[in-house]
Tab-separated table of C-alpha atoms in Angstrom:
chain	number	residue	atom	x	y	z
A	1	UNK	CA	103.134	145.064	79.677
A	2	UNK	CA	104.313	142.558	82.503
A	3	UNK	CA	104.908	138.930	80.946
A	4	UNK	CA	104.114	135.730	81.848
A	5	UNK	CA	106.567	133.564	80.753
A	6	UNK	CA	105.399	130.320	79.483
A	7	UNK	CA	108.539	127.785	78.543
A	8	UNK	CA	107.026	124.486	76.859
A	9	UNK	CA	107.538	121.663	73.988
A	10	UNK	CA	104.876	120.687	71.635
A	11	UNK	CA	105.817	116.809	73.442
A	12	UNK	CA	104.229	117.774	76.428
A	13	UNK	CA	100.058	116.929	76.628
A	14	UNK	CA	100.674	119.130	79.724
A	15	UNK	CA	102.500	121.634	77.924
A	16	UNK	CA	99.389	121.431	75.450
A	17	UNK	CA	96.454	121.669	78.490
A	18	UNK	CA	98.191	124.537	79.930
A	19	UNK	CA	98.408	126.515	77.100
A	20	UNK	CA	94.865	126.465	76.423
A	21	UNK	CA	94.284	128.224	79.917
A	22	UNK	CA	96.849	130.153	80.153
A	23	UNK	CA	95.606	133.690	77.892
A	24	UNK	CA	92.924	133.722	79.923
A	25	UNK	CA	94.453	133.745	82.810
A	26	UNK	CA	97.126	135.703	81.742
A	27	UNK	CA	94.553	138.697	81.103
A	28	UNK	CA	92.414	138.302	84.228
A	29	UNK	CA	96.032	139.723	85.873
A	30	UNK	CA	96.919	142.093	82.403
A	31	UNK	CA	100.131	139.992	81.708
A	32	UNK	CA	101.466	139.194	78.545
A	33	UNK	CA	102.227	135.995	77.726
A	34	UNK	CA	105.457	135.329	76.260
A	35	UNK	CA	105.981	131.813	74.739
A	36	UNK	CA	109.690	130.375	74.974
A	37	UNK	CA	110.012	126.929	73.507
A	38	UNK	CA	112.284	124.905	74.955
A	39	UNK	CA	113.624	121.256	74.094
A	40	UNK	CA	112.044	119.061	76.784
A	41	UNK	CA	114.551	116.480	76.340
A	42	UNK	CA	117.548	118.856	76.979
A	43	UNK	CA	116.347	119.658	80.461
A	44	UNK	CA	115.825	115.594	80.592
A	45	UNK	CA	119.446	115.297	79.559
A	46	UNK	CA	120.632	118.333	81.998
A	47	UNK	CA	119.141	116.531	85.262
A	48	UNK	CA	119.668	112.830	83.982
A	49	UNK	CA	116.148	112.748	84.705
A	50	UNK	CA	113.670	109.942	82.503
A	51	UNK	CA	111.025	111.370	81.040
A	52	UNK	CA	107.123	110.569	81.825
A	53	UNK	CA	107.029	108.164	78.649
A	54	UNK	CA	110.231	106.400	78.846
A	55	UNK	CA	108.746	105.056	81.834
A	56	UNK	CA	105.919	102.853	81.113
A	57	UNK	CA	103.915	102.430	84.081
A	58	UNK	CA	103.796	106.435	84.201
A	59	UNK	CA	103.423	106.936	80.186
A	60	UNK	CA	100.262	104.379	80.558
A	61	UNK	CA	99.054	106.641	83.751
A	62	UNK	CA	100.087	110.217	81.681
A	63	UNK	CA	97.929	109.619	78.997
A	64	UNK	CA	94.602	108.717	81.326
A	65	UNK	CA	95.203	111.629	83.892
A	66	UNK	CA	95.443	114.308	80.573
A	67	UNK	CA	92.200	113.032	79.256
A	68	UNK	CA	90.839	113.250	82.504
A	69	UNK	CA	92.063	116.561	82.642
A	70	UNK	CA	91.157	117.471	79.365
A	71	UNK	CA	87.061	116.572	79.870
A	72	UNK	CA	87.647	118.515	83.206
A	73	UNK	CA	88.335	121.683	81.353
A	74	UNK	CA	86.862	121.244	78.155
A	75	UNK	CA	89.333	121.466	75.720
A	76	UNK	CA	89.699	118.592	73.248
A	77	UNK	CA	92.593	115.740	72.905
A	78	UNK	CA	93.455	112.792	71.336
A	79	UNK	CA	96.314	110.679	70.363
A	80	UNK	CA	99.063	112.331	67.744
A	81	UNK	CA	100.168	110.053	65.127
A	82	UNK	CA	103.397	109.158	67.379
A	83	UNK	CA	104.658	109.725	70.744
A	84	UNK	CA	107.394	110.510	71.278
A	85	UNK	CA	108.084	112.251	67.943
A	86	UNK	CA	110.656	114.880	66.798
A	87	UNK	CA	109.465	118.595	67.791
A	88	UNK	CA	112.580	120.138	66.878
A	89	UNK	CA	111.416	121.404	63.425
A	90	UNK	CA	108.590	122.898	65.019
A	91	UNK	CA	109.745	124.412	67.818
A	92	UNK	CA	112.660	126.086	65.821
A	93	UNK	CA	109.679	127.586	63.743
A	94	UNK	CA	108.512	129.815	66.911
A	95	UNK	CA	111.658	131.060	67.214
A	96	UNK	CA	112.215	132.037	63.697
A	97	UNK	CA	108.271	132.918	63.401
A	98	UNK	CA	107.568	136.991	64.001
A	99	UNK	CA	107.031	137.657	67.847
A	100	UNK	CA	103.308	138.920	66.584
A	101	UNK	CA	102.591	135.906	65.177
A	102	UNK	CA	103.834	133.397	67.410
A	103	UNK	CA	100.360	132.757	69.393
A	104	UNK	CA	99.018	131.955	66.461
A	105	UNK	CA	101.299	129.156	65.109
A	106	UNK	CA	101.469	127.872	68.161
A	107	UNK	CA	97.812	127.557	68.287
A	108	UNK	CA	97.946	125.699	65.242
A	109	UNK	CA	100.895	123.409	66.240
A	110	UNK	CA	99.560	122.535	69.072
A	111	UNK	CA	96.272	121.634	67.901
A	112	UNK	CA	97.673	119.696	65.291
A	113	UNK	CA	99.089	117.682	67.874
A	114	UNK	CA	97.089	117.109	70.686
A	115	UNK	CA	93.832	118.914	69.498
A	116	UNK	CA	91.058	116.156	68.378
A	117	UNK	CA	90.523	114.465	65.931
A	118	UNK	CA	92.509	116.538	63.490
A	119	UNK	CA	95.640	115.360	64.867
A	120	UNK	CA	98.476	114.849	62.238
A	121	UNK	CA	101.674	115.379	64.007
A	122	UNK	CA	103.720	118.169	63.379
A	123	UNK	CA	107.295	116.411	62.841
A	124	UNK	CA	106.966	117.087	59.089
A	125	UNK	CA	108.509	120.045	57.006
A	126	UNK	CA	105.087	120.259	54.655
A	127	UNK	CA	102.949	120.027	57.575
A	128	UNK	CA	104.393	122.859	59.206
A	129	UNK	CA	104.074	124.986	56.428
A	130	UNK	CA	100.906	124.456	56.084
A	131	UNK	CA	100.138	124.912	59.319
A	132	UNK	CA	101.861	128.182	59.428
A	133	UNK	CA	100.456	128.959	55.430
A	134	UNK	CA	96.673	128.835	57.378
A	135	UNK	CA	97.293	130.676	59.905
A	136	UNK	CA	98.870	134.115	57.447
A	137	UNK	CA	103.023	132.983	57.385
A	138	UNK	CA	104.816	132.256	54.775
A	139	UNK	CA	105.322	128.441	55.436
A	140	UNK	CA	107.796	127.569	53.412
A	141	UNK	CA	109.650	130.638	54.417
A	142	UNK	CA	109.301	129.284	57.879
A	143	UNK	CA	110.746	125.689	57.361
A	144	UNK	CA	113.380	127.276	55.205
A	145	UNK	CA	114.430	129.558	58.310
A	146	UNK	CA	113.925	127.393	60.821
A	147	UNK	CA	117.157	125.439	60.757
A	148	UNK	CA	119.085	128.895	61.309
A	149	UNK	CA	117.006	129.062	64.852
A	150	UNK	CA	118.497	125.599	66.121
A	151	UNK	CA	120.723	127.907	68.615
A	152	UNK	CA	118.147	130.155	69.672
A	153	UNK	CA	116.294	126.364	70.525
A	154	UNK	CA	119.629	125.525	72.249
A	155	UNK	CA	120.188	129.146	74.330
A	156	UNK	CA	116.512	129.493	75.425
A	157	UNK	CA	116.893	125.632	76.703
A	158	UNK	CA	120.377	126.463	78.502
A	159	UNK	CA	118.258	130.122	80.048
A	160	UNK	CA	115.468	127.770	81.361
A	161	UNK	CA	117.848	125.539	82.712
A	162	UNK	CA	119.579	128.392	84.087
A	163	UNK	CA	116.322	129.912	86.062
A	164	UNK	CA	115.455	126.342	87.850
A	165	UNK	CA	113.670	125.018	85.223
A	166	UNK	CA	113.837	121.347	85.319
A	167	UNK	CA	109.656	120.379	83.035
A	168	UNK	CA	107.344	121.645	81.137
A	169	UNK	CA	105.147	123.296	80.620
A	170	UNK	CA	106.726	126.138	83.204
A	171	UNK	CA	105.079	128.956	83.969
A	172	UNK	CA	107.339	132.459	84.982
A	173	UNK	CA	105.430	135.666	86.823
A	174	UNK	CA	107.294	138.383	88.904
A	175	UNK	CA	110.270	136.501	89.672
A	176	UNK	CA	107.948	133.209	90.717
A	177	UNK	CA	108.637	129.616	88.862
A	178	UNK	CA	105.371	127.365	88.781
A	179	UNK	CA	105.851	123.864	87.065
A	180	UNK	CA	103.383	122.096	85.778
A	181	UNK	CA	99.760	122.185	84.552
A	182	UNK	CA	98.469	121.201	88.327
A	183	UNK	CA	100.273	124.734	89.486
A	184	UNK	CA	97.916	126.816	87.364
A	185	UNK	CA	95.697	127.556	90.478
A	186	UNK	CA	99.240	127.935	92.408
A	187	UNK	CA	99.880	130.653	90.068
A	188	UNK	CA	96.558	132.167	90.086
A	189	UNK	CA	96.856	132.611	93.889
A	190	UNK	CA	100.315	133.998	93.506
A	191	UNK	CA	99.061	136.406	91.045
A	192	UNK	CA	96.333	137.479	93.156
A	193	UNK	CA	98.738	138.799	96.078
A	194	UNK	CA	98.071	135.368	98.448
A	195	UNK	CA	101.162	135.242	100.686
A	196	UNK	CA	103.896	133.035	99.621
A	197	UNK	CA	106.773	130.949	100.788
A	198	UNK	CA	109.616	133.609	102.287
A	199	UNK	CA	113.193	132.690	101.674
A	200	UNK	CA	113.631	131.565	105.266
A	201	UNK	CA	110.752	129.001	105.222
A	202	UNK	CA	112.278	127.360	101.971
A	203	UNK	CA	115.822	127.786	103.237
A	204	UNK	CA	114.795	125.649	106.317
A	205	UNK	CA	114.170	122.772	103.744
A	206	UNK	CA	117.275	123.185	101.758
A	207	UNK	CA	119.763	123.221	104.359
A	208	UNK	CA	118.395	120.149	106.198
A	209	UNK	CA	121.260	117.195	105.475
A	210	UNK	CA	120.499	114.217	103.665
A	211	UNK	CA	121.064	111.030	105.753
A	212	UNK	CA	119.683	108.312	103.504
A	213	UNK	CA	120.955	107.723	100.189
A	214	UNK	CA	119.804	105.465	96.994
A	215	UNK	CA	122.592	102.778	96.254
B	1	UNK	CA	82.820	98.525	103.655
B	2	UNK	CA	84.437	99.271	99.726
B	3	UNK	CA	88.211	100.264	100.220
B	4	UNK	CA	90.088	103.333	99.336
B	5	UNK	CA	93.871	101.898	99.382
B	6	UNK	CA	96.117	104.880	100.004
B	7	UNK	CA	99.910	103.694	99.175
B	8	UNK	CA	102.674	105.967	101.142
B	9	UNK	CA	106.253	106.310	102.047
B	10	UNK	CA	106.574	109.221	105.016
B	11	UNK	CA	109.641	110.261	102.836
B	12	UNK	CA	107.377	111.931	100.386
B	13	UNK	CA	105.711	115.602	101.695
B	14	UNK	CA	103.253	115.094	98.827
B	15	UNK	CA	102.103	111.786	100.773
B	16	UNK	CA	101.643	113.701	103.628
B	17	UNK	CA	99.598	116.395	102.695
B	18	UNK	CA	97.566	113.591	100.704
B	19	UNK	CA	97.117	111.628	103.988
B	20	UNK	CA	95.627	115.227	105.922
B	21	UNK	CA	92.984	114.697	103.326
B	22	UNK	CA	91.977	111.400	102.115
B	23	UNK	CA	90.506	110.208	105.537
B	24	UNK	CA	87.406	113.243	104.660
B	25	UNK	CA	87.328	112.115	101.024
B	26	UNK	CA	86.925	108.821	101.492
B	27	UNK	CA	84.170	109.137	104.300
B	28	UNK	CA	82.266	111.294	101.662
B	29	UNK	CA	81.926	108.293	99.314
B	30	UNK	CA	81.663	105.616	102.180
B	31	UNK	CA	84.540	104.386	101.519
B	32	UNK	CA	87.580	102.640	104.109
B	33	UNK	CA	90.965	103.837	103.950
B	34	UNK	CA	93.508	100.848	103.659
B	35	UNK	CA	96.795	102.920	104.187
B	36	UNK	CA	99.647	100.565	102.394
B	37	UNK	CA	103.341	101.548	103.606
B	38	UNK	CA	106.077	100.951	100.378
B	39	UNK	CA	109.270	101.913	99.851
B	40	UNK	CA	109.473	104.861	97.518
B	41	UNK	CA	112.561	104.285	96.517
B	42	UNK	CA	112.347	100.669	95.855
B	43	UNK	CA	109.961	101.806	93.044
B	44	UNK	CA	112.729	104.297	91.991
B	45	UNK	CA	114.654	101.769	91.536
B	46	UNK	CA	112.377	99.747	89.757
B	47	UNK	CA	111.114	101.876	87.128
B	48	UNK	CA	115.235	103.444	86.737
B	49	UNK	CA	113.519	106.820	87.917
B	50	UNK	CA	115.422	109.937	89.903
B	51	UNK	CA	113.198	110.741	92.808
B	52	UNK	CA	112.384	114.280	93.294
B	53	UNK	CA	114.977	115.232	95.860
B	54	UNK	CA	117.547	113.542	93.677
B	55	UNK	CA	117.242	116.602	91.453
B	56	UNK	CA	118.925	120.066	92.678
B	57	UNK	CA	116.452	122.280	90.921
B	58	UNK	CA	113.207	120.132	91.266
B	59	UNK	CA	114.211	119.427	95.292
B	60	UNK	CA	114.391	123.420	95.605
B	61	UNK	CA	110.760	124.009	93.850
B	62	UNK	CA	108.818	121.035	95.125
B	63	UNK	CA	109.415	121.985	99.275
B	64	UNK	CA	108.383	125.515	98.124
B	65	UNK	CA	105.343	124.174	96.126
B	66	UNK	CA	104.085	121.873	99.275
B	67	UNK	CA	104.642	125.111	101.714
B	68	UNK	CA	102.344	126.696	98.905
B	69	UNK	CA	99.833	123.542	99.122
B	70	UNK	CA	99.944	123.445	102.297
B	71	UNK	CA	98.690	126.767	103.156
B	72	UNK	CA	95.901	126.515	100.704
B	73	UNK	CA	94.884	123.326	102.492
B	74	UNK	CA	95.440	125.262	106.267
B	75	UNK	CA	98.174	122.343	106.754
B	76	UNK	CA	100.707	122.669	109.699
B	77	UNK	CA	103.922	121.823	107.474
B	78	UNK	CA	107.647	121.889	108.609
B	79	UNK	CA	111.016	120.758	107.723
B	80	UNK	CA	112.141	117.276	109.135
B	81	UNK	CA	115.201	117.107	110.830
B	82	UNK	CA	116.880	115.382	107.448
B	83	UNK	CA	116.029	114.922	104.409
B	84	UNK	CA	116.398	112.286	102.302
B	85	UNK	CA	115.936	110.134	105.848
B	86	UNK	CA	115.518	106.492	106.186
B	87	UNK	CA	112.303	105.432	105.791
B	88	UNK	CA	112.159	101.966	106.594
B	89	UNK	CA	112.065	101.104	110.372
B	90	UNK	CA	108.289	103.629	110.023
B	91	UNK	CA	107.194	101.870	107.359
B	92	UNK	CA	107.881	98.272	108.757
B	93	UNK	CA	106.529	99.758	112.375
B	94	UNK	CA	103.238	100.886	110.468
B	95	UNK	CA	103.070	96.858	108.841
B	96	UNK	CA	103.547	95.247	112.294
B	97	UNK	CA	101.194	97.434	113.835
B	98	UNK	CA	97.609	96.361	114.617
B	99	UNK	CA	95.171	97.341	111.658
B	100	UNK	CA	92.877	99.414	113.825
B	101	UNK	CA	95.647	100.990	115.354
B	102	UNK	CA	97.440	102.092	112.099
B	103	UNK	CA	95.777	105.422	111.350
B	104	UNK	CA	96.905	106.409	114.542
B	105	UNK	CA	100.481	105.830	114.051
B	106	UNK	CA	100.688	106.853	110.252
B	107	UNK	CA	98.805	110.134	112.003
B	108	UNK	CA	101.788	110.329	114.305
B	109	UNK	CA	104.554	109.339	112.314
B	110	UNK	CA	103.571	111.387	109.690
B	111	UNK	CA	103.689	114.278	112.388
B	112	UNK	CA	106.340	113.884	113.430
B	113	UNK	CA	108.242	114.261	110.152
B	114	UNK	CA	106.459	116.674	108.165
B	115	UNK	CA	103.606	118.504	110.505
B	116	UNK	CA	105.332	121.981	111.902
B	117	UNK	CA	107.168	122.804	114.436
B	118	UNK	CA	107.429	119.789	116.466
B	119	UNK	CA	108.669	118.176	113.396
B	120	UNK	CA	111.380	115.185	115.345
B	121	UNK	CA	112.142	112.993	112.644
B	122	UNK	CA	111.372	108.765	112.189
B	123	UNK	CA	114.627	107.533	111.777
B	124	UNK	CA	115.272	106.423	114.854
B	125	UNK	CA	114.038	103.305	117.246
B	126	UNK	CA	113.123	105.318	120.609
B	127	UNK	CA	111.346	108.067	118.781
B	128	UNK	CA	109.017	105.499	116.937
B	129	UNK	CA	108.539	103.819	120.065
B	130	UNK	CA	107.411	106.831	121.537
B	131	UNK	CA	104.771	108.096	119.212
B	132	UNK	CA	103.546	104.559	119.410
B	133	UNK	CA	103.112	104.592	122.593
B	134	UNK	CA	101.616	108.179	123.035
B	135	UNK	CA	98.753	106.548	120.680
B	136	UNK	CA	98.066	103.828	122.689
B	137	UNK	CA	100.369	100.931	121.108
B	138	UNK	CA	103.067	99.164	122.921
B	139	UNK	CA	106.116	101.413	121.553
B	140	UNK	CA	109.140	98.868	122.264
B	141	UNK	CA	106.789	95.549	121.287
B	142	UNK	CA	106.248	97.395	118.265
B	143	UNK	CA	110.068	98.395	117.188
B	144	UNK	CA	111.107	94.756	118.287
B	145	UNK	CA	108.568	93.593	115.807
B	146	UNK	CA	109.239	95.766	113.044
B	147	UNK	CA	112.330	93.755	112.032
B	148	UNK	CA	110.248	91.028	111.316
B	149	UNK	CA	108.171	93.087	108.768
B	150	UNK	CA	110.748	93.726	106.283
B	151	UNK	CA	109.084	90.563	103.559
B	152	UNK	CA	105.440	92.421	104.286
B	153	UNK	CA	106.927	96.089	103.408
B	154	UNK	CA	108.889	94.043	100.071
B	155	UNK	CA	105.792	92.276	99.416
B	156	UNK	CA	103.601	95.667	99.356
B	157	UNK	CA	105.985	97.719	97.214
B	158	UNK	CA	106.215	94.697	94.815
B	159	UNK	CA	102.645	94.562	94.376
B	160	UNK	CA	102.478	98.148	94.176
B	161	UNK	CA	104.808	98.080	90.972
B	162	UNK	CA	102.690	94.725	89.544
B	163	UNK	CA	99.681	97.431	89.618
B	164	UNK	CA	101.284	100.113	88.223
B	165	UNK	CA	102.145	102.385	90.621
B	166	UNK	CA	105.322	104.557	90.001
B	167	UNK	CA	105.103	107.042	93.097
B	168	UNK	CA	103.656	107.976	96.179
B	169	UNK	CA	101.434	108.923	96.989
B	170	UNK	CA	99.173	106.356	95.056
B	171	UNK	CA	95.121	106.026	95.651
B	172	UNK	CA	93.246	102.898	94.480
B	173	UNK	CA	89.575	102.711	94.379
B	174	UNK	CA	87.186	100.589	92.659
B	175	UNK	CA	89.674	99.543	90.139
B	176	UNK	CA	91.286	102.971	89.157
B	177	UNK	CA	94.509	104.189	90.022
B	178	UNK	CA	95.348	107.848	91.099
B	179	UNK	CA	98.369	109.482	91.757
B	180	UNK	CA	99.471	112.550	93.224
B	181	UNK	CA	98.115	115.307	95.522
B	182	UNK	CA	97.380	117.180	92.360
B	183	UNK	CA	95.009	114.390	91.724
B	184	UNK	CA	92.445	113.746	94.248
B	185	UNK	CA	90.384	116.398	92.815
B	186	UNK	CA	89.804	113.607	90.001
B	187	UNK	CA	89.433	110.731	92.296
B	188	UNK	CA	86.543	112.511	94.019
B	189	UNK	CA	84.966	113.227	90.271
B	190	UNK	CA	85.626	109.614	89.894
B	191	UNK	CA	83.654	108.609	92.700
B	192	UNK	CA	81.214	110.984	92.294
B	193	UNK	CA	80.731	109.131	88.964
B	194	UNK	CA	81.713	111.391	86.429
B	195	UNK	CA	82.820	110.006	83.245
B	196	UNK	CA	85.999	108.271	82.372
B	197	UNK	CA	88.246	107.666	79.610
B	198	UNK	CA	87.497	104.090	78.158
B	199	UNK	CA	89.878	101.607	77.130
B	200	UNK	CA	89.721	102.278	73.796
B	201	UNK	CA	90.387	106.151	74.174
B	202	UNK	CA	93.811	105.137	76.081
B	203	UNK	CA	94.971	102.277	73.855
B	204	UNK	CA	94.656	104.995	71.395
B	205	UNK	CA	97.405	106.554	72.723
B	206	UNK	CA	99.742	103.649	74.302
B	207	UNK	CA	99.391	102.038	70.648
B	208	UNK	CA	101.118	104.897	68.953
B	209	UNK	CA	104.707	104.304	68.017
B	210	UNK	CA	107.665	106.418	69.281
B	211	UNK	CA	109.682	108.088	66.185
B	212	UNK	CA	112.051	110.022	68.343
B	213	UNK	CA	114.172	108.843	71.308
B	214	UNK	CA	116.720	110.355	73.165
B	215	UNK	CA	120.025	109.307	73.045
């Protein structure tokens, strides 16, 4: 089956919003969505980019616009116990978790995150198993393993780097990049043959010189 | 009449496309459009942010996504001549022009850098004259004056950052703040009167403490 890739950190509230929507559109276009968690931060560090909550004018205006977004589609949020917190634990858990069960924990990560009133963080070892325990892993098998799956965390980072990939949550189809939870509908059309961009049209952009720098 | 103040820098393509649309949004709510020219990089350099075209890989994705935008919204939408360009003689042009003259120039200028194939640039004196004058405003009065609104264009961006704006482009209405093309889909719920997240919901989430920074 074709894949969707669908790069993301449990940090992200966008990351979090998309991933509720994307199965379902993933089937209405019988692609298979492949989840590859990457550490948000290292793409911060790669492009010496700040991150939406280290700024706090834009963290204050995040944080509306997702629960905006979130009445707009139904799905629920609310506030983890910290932000920002530590995902590596659990996102070195999907990569050590079976591929057949990875949609599952990262249901459950997610939603202990973001997902309502339930929300109770996901940065510690016991939480995670448990998480994983209710959802048919072995838990403590999975925290145990997870520390040997820091370099797949590190390589799948340095791939999405590597294919353009620059936030999360990202969203991979047929050789198309679409960033963001806002490019959903971009992706949709995309996926339903609309015409895109040709290499000449973006080209035309790239090559223009700069002639005003920041000092 | 209530205003809807639209906050801009012609640098940004998402600012464009925003202005093609905000003139029929706002006359669906009665509402005035108060277009206020700032400099996006002066709240760059405020908030210690990379703008968009400061990073290779997101420069390269966000052209293609506003070509994609762009056709959805049946948008003429072409390179400028340069890009990054200097902003600032526009945006000073646009504050010493006549209020009831401004859409027209914004309209022009904005043309002029982003809207197809005649696609000239802003960056320099006679060109600015000479949109202003093909709208009906004395071009050369109008780039003499401009000088003279440098502390009006400070002023602007200044208060834009005391209000909490981080980018362009920015829409205010009745006391809530919207950024982004991606978000004028949830102005107009907004002004339609849908619900919105309440104080306490957001304090919720700006009172959480960080346990994880990066380093």
């Amino acid at each position: 089956m074709e894949e969707l890739a669908f790069s993301f950190d449990f940090i992200s509230p966008y990351a979090y919003l998309a991933w509720t929507q994307i199965h379902g559109l993933a089937e209405r276009h019988g692609l298979d969505v492949a989840p590859r968690p990457v550490l948000f931060a290292g793409l911060l560090n790669h492009h010496g980019q700040k991150g939406p909550a280290e700024i706090p004018a834009k963290r204050a205006y995040i944080f509306k616009d997702c629960l905006r977004r979130a009445r707009v589609l139904g799905v629920p949020f609310a506030a983890p116990p910290s932000h920002p917190f530590k995902p590596l634990l659990a996102l070195r858990a999907v990569h050590a978790c079976p591929h057949e069960k990875r949609r599952a924990l990262i249901d459950g990560l997610f939603a202990a995150t973001w997902g309502g009133a339930s929300a109770i963080g996901i940065d510690d070892p016991r939480t995670v198993a448990r998480i994983a325990s209710e959802r048919g892993i072995d838990g403590d098998a999975l925290v145990a393993s997870a520390d040997r799956a820091k370099d797949a965390l590190r390589s799948e980072t340095d791939a999405a780097i590597s294919r353009g990939i620059f936030g999360v949550p990202a969203m991979e189809a047929r050789g198309e990049l679409f960033w963001g939870l806002d490019s959903l509908d971009l992706l949709e059309r995309f996926l339903r043959g609309e015409p895109q961009p040709d290499a000449g049209e973006i080209a035309a952009f790239l090559d223009r010189p700069a002639t005003a720098q920041r000092v």
